[in-house]
Amino acid sequence: MKPTVVIGGGIVGLFTAYFLHKEGTEVIVVDKGDMKVNCSTGNAGMIVPSHIIPLASPGMISKGISWMLSSKSPFYIQPRLDKRLIDWCLLFYRNSNAKHVQKSIPYLKGISLFSKQLYLDFVKAHGNDNIRLQDKGLLMLYKTAEGEREEAEFCHVAQESGLEAEILTIGDIEKLEPNQRVDARGGIYFPEDAHLSPKDLYIQLKQYLFDQGVILKPGVSIEGFEKGVDNVNAVITNEGKIDCDQVMVCAGSWSDQIAKMLGFRLPMMGGKGYSFELPNTPPLMQASILTEARVSQSPYGNKVRFGGTMEISNKSEEINLNRVRGIYESIKAYYPDFKADFPQESQIWKGMRPCSPDGLPYIGKAPKWKNVAFGAGHSMMGLSLAPATGKILADLSKGKEGIVPLKGFAVDRYA
């Protein structure tokens, strides 16, 4: 029996390999990077069933225009003559409407709750000492009247969709953060959310797969495919040909290039984000999103990770310190007594998050090919949705229908 090849060794690819292995499938994971530092290790580690509103939504257009004027803003599109970028921006604009949001909510809610349960199952099976999953909710803090109005509307939408959500006063917030003075007007609390240590999860999962005999091949780039009439028979790499039974493409922001090799269109742009860890002093206790700044903070004992920004850019290796400074300045704005020094450049993580133009991932069978499936385009929710995506792809490989509706994630929706 030929192996299944998983293209992409990020957290989505590793969870796909994990569930394929559980089905008794021989798996080879290939990745063009080193499988050490990537979007899976430097993110906020949030598991967020509350995130039912896609990135492409009405407010993003109006906010995005004003944000474009500031080098420290949460959202930025690097202007350039690039057909891929122009096409992506046009699709993003067309999807940024209320109808799209309403259609997207059931899909995002279904897969997010499924993924959260799979995380709880994973912890039960493998322990929690390393990854430190903290099932204690997420707090959305706001400072302004406009922020209060927007978050109250979001709270109502979440409740109408069947999610737990509650509006908190500053007094309620102080009970969740007894060690810190919080400068906020109020907040929304989502008790079903959680967070964990993304780097430790990645290390543990990679080691588990290695111990189970899953072949992990870093530094391998895809050069093409050996194709039959409607099947891919082999993956052609810089290290030679790999005969395969099936192919699972979980290549993050590079997945559109793989799709092009397979003869169809998969609009995708890389959205660069930044994060850094600081000593947690005085200790923050509650994972939170600082809504006006679009900055996340996730505490892990004596360390806390701050992250944010969405920079649609083709300069993946550069660090824009002004954007990092925007994250840093938000810390004092919300936590005036938090002791924070601006991080050294060597302490700053950067990564290209794979963004579809409608804010929904691509999950499912690829057009034209019977034995190829994709799990990509998760934007800022790659870690949150990784177990569900992996389980869905493993089930599809065996011809099983899962419990999560997939129509909204169709891989061929722009093909």
Tab-separated table of C-alpha atoms in Angstrom:
chain	number	residue	atom	x	y	z
A	1	MET	CA	0.000	0.000	0.000
A	2	LYS	CA	1.346	3.434	-0.929
A	3	PRO	CA	1.534	6.122	1.765
A	4	THR	CA	-0.564	9.253	2.074
A	5	VAL	CA	1.568	12.352	1.642
A	6	VAL	CA	0.737	15.370	3.801
A	7	ILE	CA	2.182	18.535	2.257
A	8	GLY	CA	2.809	20.996	5.080
A	9	GLY	CA	4.265	20.356	8.509
A	10	GLY	CA	2.470	23.063	10.468
A	11	ILE	CA	-0.082	22.278	13.158
A	12	VAL	CA	-2.836	21.552	10.597
A	13	GLY	CA	-0.589	19.135	8.724
A	14	LEU	CA	0.534	17.416	11.931
A	15	PHE	CA	-3.033	16.940	13.176
A	16	THR	CA	-3.962	15.577	9.742
A	17	ALA	CA	-1.100	13.085	10.053
A	18	TYR	CA	-2.217	12.292	13.613
A	19	PHE	CA	-5.752	11.325	12.619
A	20	LEU	CA	-4.613	9.521	9.461
A	21	HIS	CA	-2.235	7.453	11.595
A	22	LYS	CA	-5.090	6.645	13.963
A	23	GLU	CA	-6.951	5.239	10.946
A	24	GLY	CA	-4.028	2.923	10.261
A	25	THR	CA	-2.700	4.920	7.303
A	26	GLU	CA	0.990	5.081	6.452
A	27	VAL	CA	1.882	8.790	6.405
A	28	ILE	CA	4.749	10.927	5.113
A	29	VAL	CA	4.777	14.622	6.078
A	30	VAL	CA	6.859	16.952	3.895
A	31	ASP	CA	7.527	20.616	4.562
A	32	LYS	CA	9.719	23.151	2.808
A	33	GLY	CA	10.716	24.698	6.138
A	34	ASP	CA	12.641	23.276	9.071
A	35	MET	CA	9.548	22.198	11.038
A	36	LYS	CA	10.866	24.074	14.073
A	37	VAL	CA	9.600	27.668	13.924
A	38	ASN	CA	6.456	28.579	11.967
A	39	CYS	CA	2.958	30.040	12.353
A	40	SER	CA	2.119	27.061	14.540
A	41	THR	CA	4.686	27.947	17.194
A	42	GLY	CA	4.426	31.741	17.472
A	43	ASN	CA	0.695	32.341	17.585
A	44	ALA	CA	-1.465	33.215	20.577
A	45	GLY	CA	-2.466	29.605	21.232
A	46	MET	CA	-6.155	30.448	21.414
A	47	ILE	CA	-8.969	27.938	20.903
A	48	VAL	CA	-11.884	30.184	20.064
A	49	PRO	CA	-15.398	28.879	19.351
A	50	SER	CA	-16.408	32.514	19.912
A	51	HIS	CA	-14.791	33.548	16.612
A	52	ILE	CA	-17.825	33.041	14.384
A	53	ILE	CA	-17.444	36.266	12.389
A	54	PRO	CA	-15.173	35.853	9.319
A	55	LEU	CA	-12.358	38.295	8.596
A	56	ALA	CA	-14.309	39.466	5.534
A	57	SER	CA	-17.100	41.438	7.213
A	58	PRO	CA	-18.679	44.892	6.682
A	59	GLY	CA	-16.674	46.654	9.392
A	60	MET	CA	-13.322	45.582	7.981
A	61	ILE	CA	-13.642	47.759	4.878
A	62	SER	CA	-14.335	51.022	6.722
A	63	LYS	CA	-11.806	50.264	9.476
A	64	GLY	CA	-9.254	49.023	6.985
A	65	ILE	CA	-9.207	52.312	5.089
A	66	SER	CA	-8.449	54.310	8.249
A	67	TRP	CA	-5.954	51.729	9.506
A	68	MET	CA	-4.032	51.969	6.224
A	69	LEU	CA	-2.992	55.490	7.215
A	70	SER	CA	-1.094	54.342	10.312
A	71	SER	CA	2.124	52.321	10.375
A	72	LYS	CA	1.132	50.975	13.816
A	73	SER	CA	-2.407	49.919	12.851
A	74	PRO	CA	-3.816	46.395	13.272
A	75	PHE	CA	-4.415	45.907	9.516
A	76	TYR	CA	-2.288	46.882	6.549
A	77	ILE	CA	-2.070	45.970	2.863
A	78	GLN	CA	1.285	46.659	1.299
A	79	PRO	CA	0.493	48.537	-1.958
A	80	ARG	CA	2.028	46.933	-5.040
A	81	LEU	CA	1.231	45.991	-8.624
A	82	ASP	CA	0.444	42.317	-8.118
A	83	LYS	CA	-2.389	40.536	-9.925
A	84	ARG	CA	-2.758	38.005	-7.094
A	85	LEU	CA	-3.149	40.816	-4.576
A	86	ILE	CA	-5.618	42.770	-6.742
A	87	ASP	CA	-7.763	39.673	-7.339
A	88	TRP	CA	-7.682	38.828	-3.626
A	89	CYS	CA	-8.651	42.373	-2.595
A	90	LEU	CA	-11.586	42.409	-5.021
A	91	LEU	CA	-12.883	39.103	-3.654
A	92	PHE	CA	-12.381	40.326	-0.079
A	93	TYR	CA	-14.387	43.455	-0.867
A	94	ARG	CA	-17.229	41.441	-2.448
A	95	ASN	CA	-17.406	39.141	0.583
A	96	SER	CA	-17.377	41.915	3.186
A	97	ASN	CA	-21.137	42.077	3.619
A	98	ALA	CA	-23.770	41.067	6.160
A	99	LYS	CA	-25.141	38.246	4.002
A	100	HIS	CA	-21.745	36.541	3.879
A	101	VAL	CA	-21.346	36.902	7.643
A	102	GLN	CA	-24.731	35.280	8.313
A	103	LYS	CA	-23.975	32.402	5.939
A	104	SER	CA	-20.572	31.848	7.552
A	105	ILE	CA	-21.605	31.752	11.217
A	106	PRO	CA	-23.036	28.187	11.298
A	107	TYR	CA	-19.981	26.779	9.534
A	108	LEU	CA	-17.467	28.508	11.803
A	109	LYS	CA	-19.436	27.651	14.928
A	110	GLY	CA	-19.772	23.979	13.979
A	111	ILE	CA	-16.126	23.373	13.173
A	112	SER	CA	-14.881	25.437	16.138
A	113	LEU	CA	-16.900	23.571	18.750
A	114	PHE	CA	-15.873	20.263	17.164
A	115	SER	CA	-12.224	21.314	17.298
A	116	LYS	CA	-12.479	22.361	20.943
A	117	GLN	CA	-13.828	18.913	21.845
A	118	LEU	CA	-11.002	17.245	19.924
A	119	TYR	CA	-8.515	19.294	21.944
A	120	LEU	CA	-10.113	18.089	25.177
A	121	ASP	CA	-9.925	14.517	23.854
A	122	PHE	CA	-6.265	15.020	22.931
A	123	VAL	CA	-5.424	16.225	26.429
A	124	LYS	CA	-7.272	13.280	27.944
A	125	ALA	CA	-5.275	10.863	25.788
A	126	HIS	CA	-1.842	12.503	25.983
A	127	GLY	CA	-1.815	14.603	29.150
A	128	ASN	CA	-1.759	18.336	29.734
A	129	ASP	CA	1.565	18.881	31.526
A	130	ASN	CA	3.353	20.077	28.393
A	131	ILE	CA	0.764	21.988	26.401
A	132	ARG	CA	-0.932	23.557	29.459
A	133	LEU	CA	-4.408	23.861	28.008
A	134	GLN	CA	-6.350	26.341	30.143
A	135	ASP	CA	-10.082	25.933	29.681
A	136	LYS	CA	-10.987	29.241	31.300
A	137	GLY	CA	-12.542	31.346	28.561
A	138	LEU	CA	-11.586	34.454	26.632
A	139	LEU	CA	-12.131	38.083	27.599
A	140	MET	CA	-12.710	40.760	24.946
A	141	LEU	CA	-11.750	44.125	26.482
A	142	TYR	CA	-12.916	47.456	25.077
A	143	LYS	CA	-12.023	51.033	26.022
A	144	THR	CA	-14.377	53.178	23.928
A	145	ALA	CA	-18.092	53.720	23.461
A	146	GLU	CA	-17.786	52.472	19.881
A	147	GLY	CA	-15.957	49.381	21.102
A	148	GLU	CA	-18.681	48.774	23.663
A	149	ARG	CA	-21.389	49.020	21.005
A	150	GLU	CA	-19.569	46.679	18.602
A	151	GLU	CA	-18.802	44.064	21.249
A	152	ALA	CA	-22.342	44.190	22.653
A	153	GLU	CA	-23.637	43.488	19.133
A	154	PHE	CA	-21.151	40.643	18.793
A	155	CYS	CA	-22.245	39.264	22.180
A	156	HIS	CA	-25.865	39.284	21.012
A	157	VAL	CA	-24.982	37.522	17.750
A	158	ALA	CA	-23.040	34.874	19.667
A	159	GLN	CA	-25.906	34.281	22.090
A	160	GLU	CA	-28.413	34.079	19.216
A	161	SER	CA	-26.134	31.473	17.636
A	162	GLY	CA	-26.205	29.335	20.776
A	163	LEU	CA	-22.824	30.278	22.249
A	164	GLU	CA	-22.278	31.280	25.862
A	165	ALA	CA	-21.378	34.963	26.183
A	166	GLU	CA	-21.821	37.610	28.859
A	167	ILE	CA	-21.188	41.336	29.217
A	168	LEU	CA	-18.861	42.213	32.107
A	169	THR	CA	-18.442	45.448	34.049
A	170	ILE	CA	-15.012	46.680	35.069
A	171	GLY	CA	-15.764	45.229	38.516
A	172	ASP	CA	-16.367	41.804	36.992
A	173	ILE	CA	-13.116	42.106	35.025
A	174	GLU	CA	-11.138	42.907	38.166
A	175	LYS	CA	-12.258	39.568	39.627
A	176	LEU	CA	-10.742	37.787	36.604
A	177	GLU	CA	-7.564	39.915	36.800
A	178	PRO	CA	-6.963	40.393	40.554
A	179	ASN	CA	-3.271	41.258	40.078
A	180	GLN	CA	-3.609	43.933	37.422
A	181	ARG	CA	-5.270	47.312	37.047
A	182	VAL	CA	-7.284	47.075	33.817
A	183	ASP	CA	-8.017	50.316	31.976
A	184	ALA	CA	-11.174	49.363	30.103
A	185	ARG	CA	-14.791	50.393	29.795
A	186	GLY	CA	-15.934	46.773	30.032
A	187	GLY	CA	-15.665	43.431	28.308
A	188	ILE	CA	-17.346	40.392	26.837
A	189	TYR	CA	-16.549	36.997	28.342
A	190	PHE	CA	-16.718	33.781	26.319
A	191	PRO	CA	-16.432	30.880	28.800
A	192	GLU	CA	-16.249	28.171	26.097
A	193	ASP	CA	-12.912	29.458	24.739
A	194	ALA	CA	-9.514	28.243	25.918
A	195	HIS	CA	-5.800	28.689	25.280
A	196	LEU	CA	-2.643	26.581	25.363
A	197	SER	CA	1.087	26.801	24.675
A	198	PRO	CA	1.376	26.532	20.870
A	199	LYS	CA	5.103	25.804	20.746
A	200	ASP	CA	4.815	23.022	23.312
A	201	LEU	CA	1.808	21.532	21.514
A	202	TYR	CA	3.749	21.508	18.248
A	203	ILE	CA	6.810	19.883	19.833
A	204	GLN	CA	4.729	17.224	21.606
A	205	LEU	CA	2.658	16.350	18.544
A	206	LYS	CA	5.710	16.182	16.282
A	207	GLN	CA	7.529	13.910	18.737
A	208	TYR	CA	4.478	11.660	19.091
A	209	LEU	CA	4.208	11.219	15.323
A	210	PHE	CA	7.926	10.485	15.052
A	211	ASP	CA	7.681	7.878	17.834
A	212	GLN	CA	4.731	6.266	16.039
A	213	GLY	CA	6.733	5.834	12.840
A	214	VAL	CA	5.246	8.705	10.836
A	215	ILE	CA	7.936	9.947	8.434
A	216	LEU	CA	8.670	13.676	8.829
A	217	LYS	CA	10.714	15.289	6.047
A	218	PRO	CA	11.635	18.982	6.575
A	219	GLY	CA	13.412	20.992	3.896
A	220	VAL	CA	11.474	19.363	1.073
A	221	SER	CA	9.884	21.575	-1.590
A	222	ILE	CA	7.191	20.484	-4.040
A	223	GLU	CA	8.119	20.711	-7.716
A	224	GLY	CA	5.104	19.012	-9.288
A	225	PHE	CA	2.973	15.912	-9.462
A	226	GLU	CA	2.829	12.734	-11.498
A	227	LYS	CA	-0.786	12.680	-12.636
A	228	GLY	CA	-3.176	10.094	-13.980
A	229	VAL	CA	-6.595	10.810	-15.451
A	230	ASP	CA	-8.174	11.931	-12.173
A	231	ASN	CA	-5.630	10.776	-9.590
A	232	VAL	CA	-2.253	12.001	-8.427
A	233	ASN	CA	0.122	9.021	-8.499
A	234	ALA	CA	3.229	10.670	-7.074
A	235	VAL	CA	4.513	13.879	-5.509
A	236	ILE	CA	7.654	15.243	-7.174
A	237	THR	CA	10.017	16.993	-4.763
A	238	ASN	CA	13.502	18.465	-4.770
A	239	GLU	CA	14.609	15.172	-3.202
A	240	GLY	CA	12.911	12.921	-5.726
A	241	LYS	CA	9.541	11.296	-6.351
A	242	ILE	CA	7.231	9.989	-3.619
A	243	ASP	CA	4.634	7.482	-4.849
A	244	CYS	CA	1.374	8.061	-3.004
A	245	ASP	CA	-2.106	6.727	-2.431
A	246	GLN	CA	-3.528	10.126	-1.435
A	247	VAL	CA	-2.332	13.713	-0.998
A	248	MET	CA	-3.393	16.116	1.777
A	249	VAL	CA	-2.363	19.730	1.140
A	250	CYS	CA	-1.954	21.679	4.402
A	251	ALA	CA	0.735	24.059	3.172
A	252	GLY	CA	-0.509	27.292	4.735
A	253	SER	CA	0.037	30.431	2.699
A	254	TRP	CA	1.828	28.390	0.003
A	255	SER	CA	-1.228	26.216	-0.698
A	256	ASP	CA	-2.304	28.371	-3.637
A	257	GLN	CA	0.924	27.472	-5.422
A	258	ILE	CA	0.213	23.772	-4.906
A	259	ALA	CA	-3.308	24.304	-6.255
A	260	LYS	CA	-1.845	25.988	-9.339
A	261	MET	CA	0.316	22.913	-9.980
A	262	LEU	CA	-2.895	20.871	-9.811
A	263	GLY	CA	-4.665	23.107	-12.322
A	264	PHE	CA	-7.125	25.131	-10.269
A	265	ARG	CA	-7.400	28.480	-8.505
A	266	LEU	CA	-7.165	28.856	-4.728
A	267	PRO	CA	-7.017	32.585	-3.833
A	268	MET	CA	-4.682	33.060	-0.878
A	269	MET	CA	-2.482	35.773	0.541
A	270	GLY	CA	-0.064	35.699	3.431
A	271	GLY	CA	-1.078	37.908	6.359
A	272	LYS	CA	1.996	38.655	8.442
A	273	GLY	CA	1.590	38.722	12.194
A	274	TYR	CA	4.008	39.436	15.022
A	275	SER	CA	4.257	38.259	18.610
A	276	PHE	CA	6.654	38.312	21.543
A	277	GLU	CA	6.826	36.915	25.061
A	278	LEU	CA	7.425	39.007	28.170
A	279	PRO	CA	7.782	38.208	31.874
A	280	ASN	CA	4.282	38.105	33.343
A	281	THR	CA	4.638	40.861	35.984
A	282	PRO	CA	2.351	41.476	37.838
A	283	PRO	CA	0.819	38.234	36.561
A	284	LEU	CA	-2.070	38.366	34.129
A	285	MET	CA	-4.472	35.473	34.685
A	286	GLN	CA	-6.981	35.664	31.834
A	287	ALA	CA	-6.410	35.282	28.080
A	288	SER	CA	-7.797	38.413	26.445
A	289	ILE	CA	-8.164	40.322	23.225
A	290	LEU	CA	-7.648	44.086	23.384
A	291	THR	CA	-10.322	44.844	20.853
A	292	GLU	CA	-9.555	48.352	19.627
A	293	ALA	CA	-5.891	47.417	19.174
A	294	ARG	CA	-6.682	43.933	17.802
A	295	VAL	CA	-3.994	42.542	20.106
A	296	SER	CA	-4.154	39.206	21.899
A	297	GLN	CA	-2.517	38.290	25.175
A	298	SER	CA	-2.137	34.745	26.471
A	299	PRO	CA	-0.632	34.102	29.920
A	300	TYR	CA	1.376	30.943	30.651
A	301	GLY	CA	2.459	31.140	34.264
A	302	ASN	CA	5.514	33.401	34.489
A	303	LYS	CA	5.360	34.300	30.763
A	304	VAL	CA	2.742	36.072	28.667
A	305	ARG	CA	2.577	36.270	24.870
A	306	PHE	CA	1.319	39.378	23.089
A	307	GLY	CA	0.529	39.233	19.399
A	308	GLY	CA	-1.344	40.937	16.616
A	309	THR	CA	-1.466	42.808	13.305
A	310	MET	CA	-2.509	41.557	9.896
A	311	GLU	CA	-0.093	42.763	7.242
A	312	ILE	CA	-0.917	41.551	3.721
A	313	SER	CA	2.623	41.566	2.398
A	314	ASN	CA	5.060	39.610	0.254
A	315	LYS	CA	8.005	40.510	2.516
A	316	SER	CA	7.845	37.471	4.764
A	317	GLU	CA	11.310	37.844	6.325
A	318	GLU	CA	11.229	41.530	7.256
A	319	ILE	CA	10.228	42.807	10.690
A	320	ASN	CA	8.374	46.120	10.668
A	321	LEU	CA	9.245	47.477	14.111
A	322	ASN	CA	6.546	50.154	13.878
A	323	ARG	CA	3.903	47.425	13.743
A	324	VAL	CA	5.506	45.666	16.698
A	325	ARG	CA	5.517	48.998	18.546
A	326	GLY	CA	1.751	49.244	17.958
A	327	ILE	CA	1.337	45.922	19.797
A	328	TYR	CA	3.699	47.023	22.576
A	329	GLU	CA	1.963	50.372	23.154
A	330	SER	CA	-1.408	48.656	23.534
A	331	ILE	CA	-0.129	46.818	26.630
A	332	LYS	CA	0.164	49.991	28.716
A	333	ALA	CA	-3.086	51.308	27.253
A	334	TYR	CA	-5.053	48.404	28.746
A	335	TYR	CA	-2.750	47.314	31.608
A	336	PRO	CA	-1.118	50.532	32.912
A	337	ASP	CA	0.865	48.785	35.669
A	338	PHE	CA	2.202	45.912	33.583
A	339	LYS	CA	6.005	45.923	33.519
A	340	ALA	CA	6.961	45.684	29.851
A	341	ASP	CA	10.219	46.431	28.057
A	342	PHE	CA	10.180	46.696	24.272
A	343	PRO	CA	11.425	43.339	22.944
A	344	GLN	CA	14.745	42.909	21.200
A	345	GLU	CA	14.426	42.083	17.512
A	346	SER	CA	15.704	38.554	18.225
A	347	GLN	CA	12.729	38.051	20.595
A	348	ILE	CA	10.105	38.977	17.989
A	349	TRP	CA	8.326	36.181	16.160
A	350	LYS	CA	6.871	36.788	12.701
A	351	GLY	CA	4.806	34.527	10.490
A	352	MET	CA	2.661	34.526	7.359
A	353	ARG	CA	-0.875	33.425	8.182
A	354	PRO	CA	-2.765	31.976	5.199
A	355	CYS	CA	-5.759	34.194	4.402
A	356	SER	CA	-8.586	33.330	2.049
A	357	PRO	CA	-10.500	36.326	0.629
A	358	ASP	CA	-13.742	35.432	2.432
A	359	GLY	CA	-12.271	34.605	5.835
A	360	LEU	CA	-13.209	30.914	5.650
A	361	PRO	CA	-10.687	28.087	5.331
A	362	TYR	CA	-10.526	25.700	2.395
A	363	ILE	CA	-11.315	22.206	3.681
A	364	GLY	CA	-12.311	19.270	1.515
A	365	LYS	CA	-11.688	17.432	-1.732
A	366	ALA	CA	-9.816	19.233	-4.480
A	367	PRO	CA	-11.549	19.785	-7.813
A	368	LYS	CA	-10.450	17.427	-10.642
A	369	TRP	CA	-8.648	14.936	-8.379
A	370	LYS	CA	-10.195	11.981	-6.541
A	371	ASN	CA	-7.318	11.469	-4.139
A	372	VAL	CA	-6.354	15.047	-3.216
A	373	ALA	CA	-7.788	17.148	-0.378
A	374	PHE	CA	-6.913	20.552	1.066
A	375	GLY	CA	-6.917	21.995	4.566
A	376	ALA	CA	-5.634	25.563	4.326
A	377	GLY	CA	-6.512	29.259	4.565
A	378	HIS	CA	-7.341	29.359	8.275
A	379	SER	CA	-6.004	32.899	8.750
A	380	MET	CA	-5.627	33.539	12.514
A	381	MET	CA	-7.538	30.355	13.429
A	382	GLY	CA	-5.077	27.719	12.276
A	383	LEU	CA	-4.320	26.399	15.745
A	384	SER	CA	-7.934	26.703	16.861
A	385	LEU	CA	-9.262	24.667	13.923
A	386	ALA	CA	-6.322	22.301	13.382
A	387	PRO	CA	-7.702	19.161	15.097
A	388	ALA	CA	-11.076	19.472	13.358
A	389	THR	CA	-9.442	20.049	9.973
A	390	GLY	CA	-7.171	17.049	10.458
A	391	LYS	CA	-10.047	14.797	11.521
A	392	ILE	CA	-12.197	15.929	8.593
A	393	LEU	CA	-9.413	15.223	6.082
A	394	ALA	CA	-8.675	11.822	7.630
A	395	ASP	CA	-12.367	10.926	7.443
A	396	LEU	CA	-12.574	12.075	3.817
A	397	SER	CA	-9.593	9.874	2.958
A	398	LYS	CA	-11.616	6.871	4.138
A	399	GLY	CA	-14.805	7.969	2.394
A	400	LYS	CA	-16.497	8.908	5.657
A	401	GLU	CA	-18.853	11.828	6.097
A	402	GLY	CA	-18.112	13.831	9.196
A	403	ILE	CA	-20.499	15.606	11.537
A	404	VAL	CA	-19.398	19.104	10.444
A	405	PRO	CA	-21.031	20.758	7.384
A	406	LEU	CA	-18.340	21.548	4.811
A	407	LYS	CA	-20.167	23.444	2.048
A	408	GLY	CA	-18.931	26.826	3.288
A	409	PHE	CA	-15.329	25.579	3.170
A	410	ALA	CA	-15.505	24.161	-0.380
A	411	VAL	CA	-12.089	24.056	-2.007
A	412	ASP	CA	-13.529	24.726	-5.461
A	413	ARG	CA	-15.513	27.857	-4.557
A	414	TYR	CA	-13.192	30.065	-6.624
A	415	ALA	CA	-11.731	27.423	-8.958
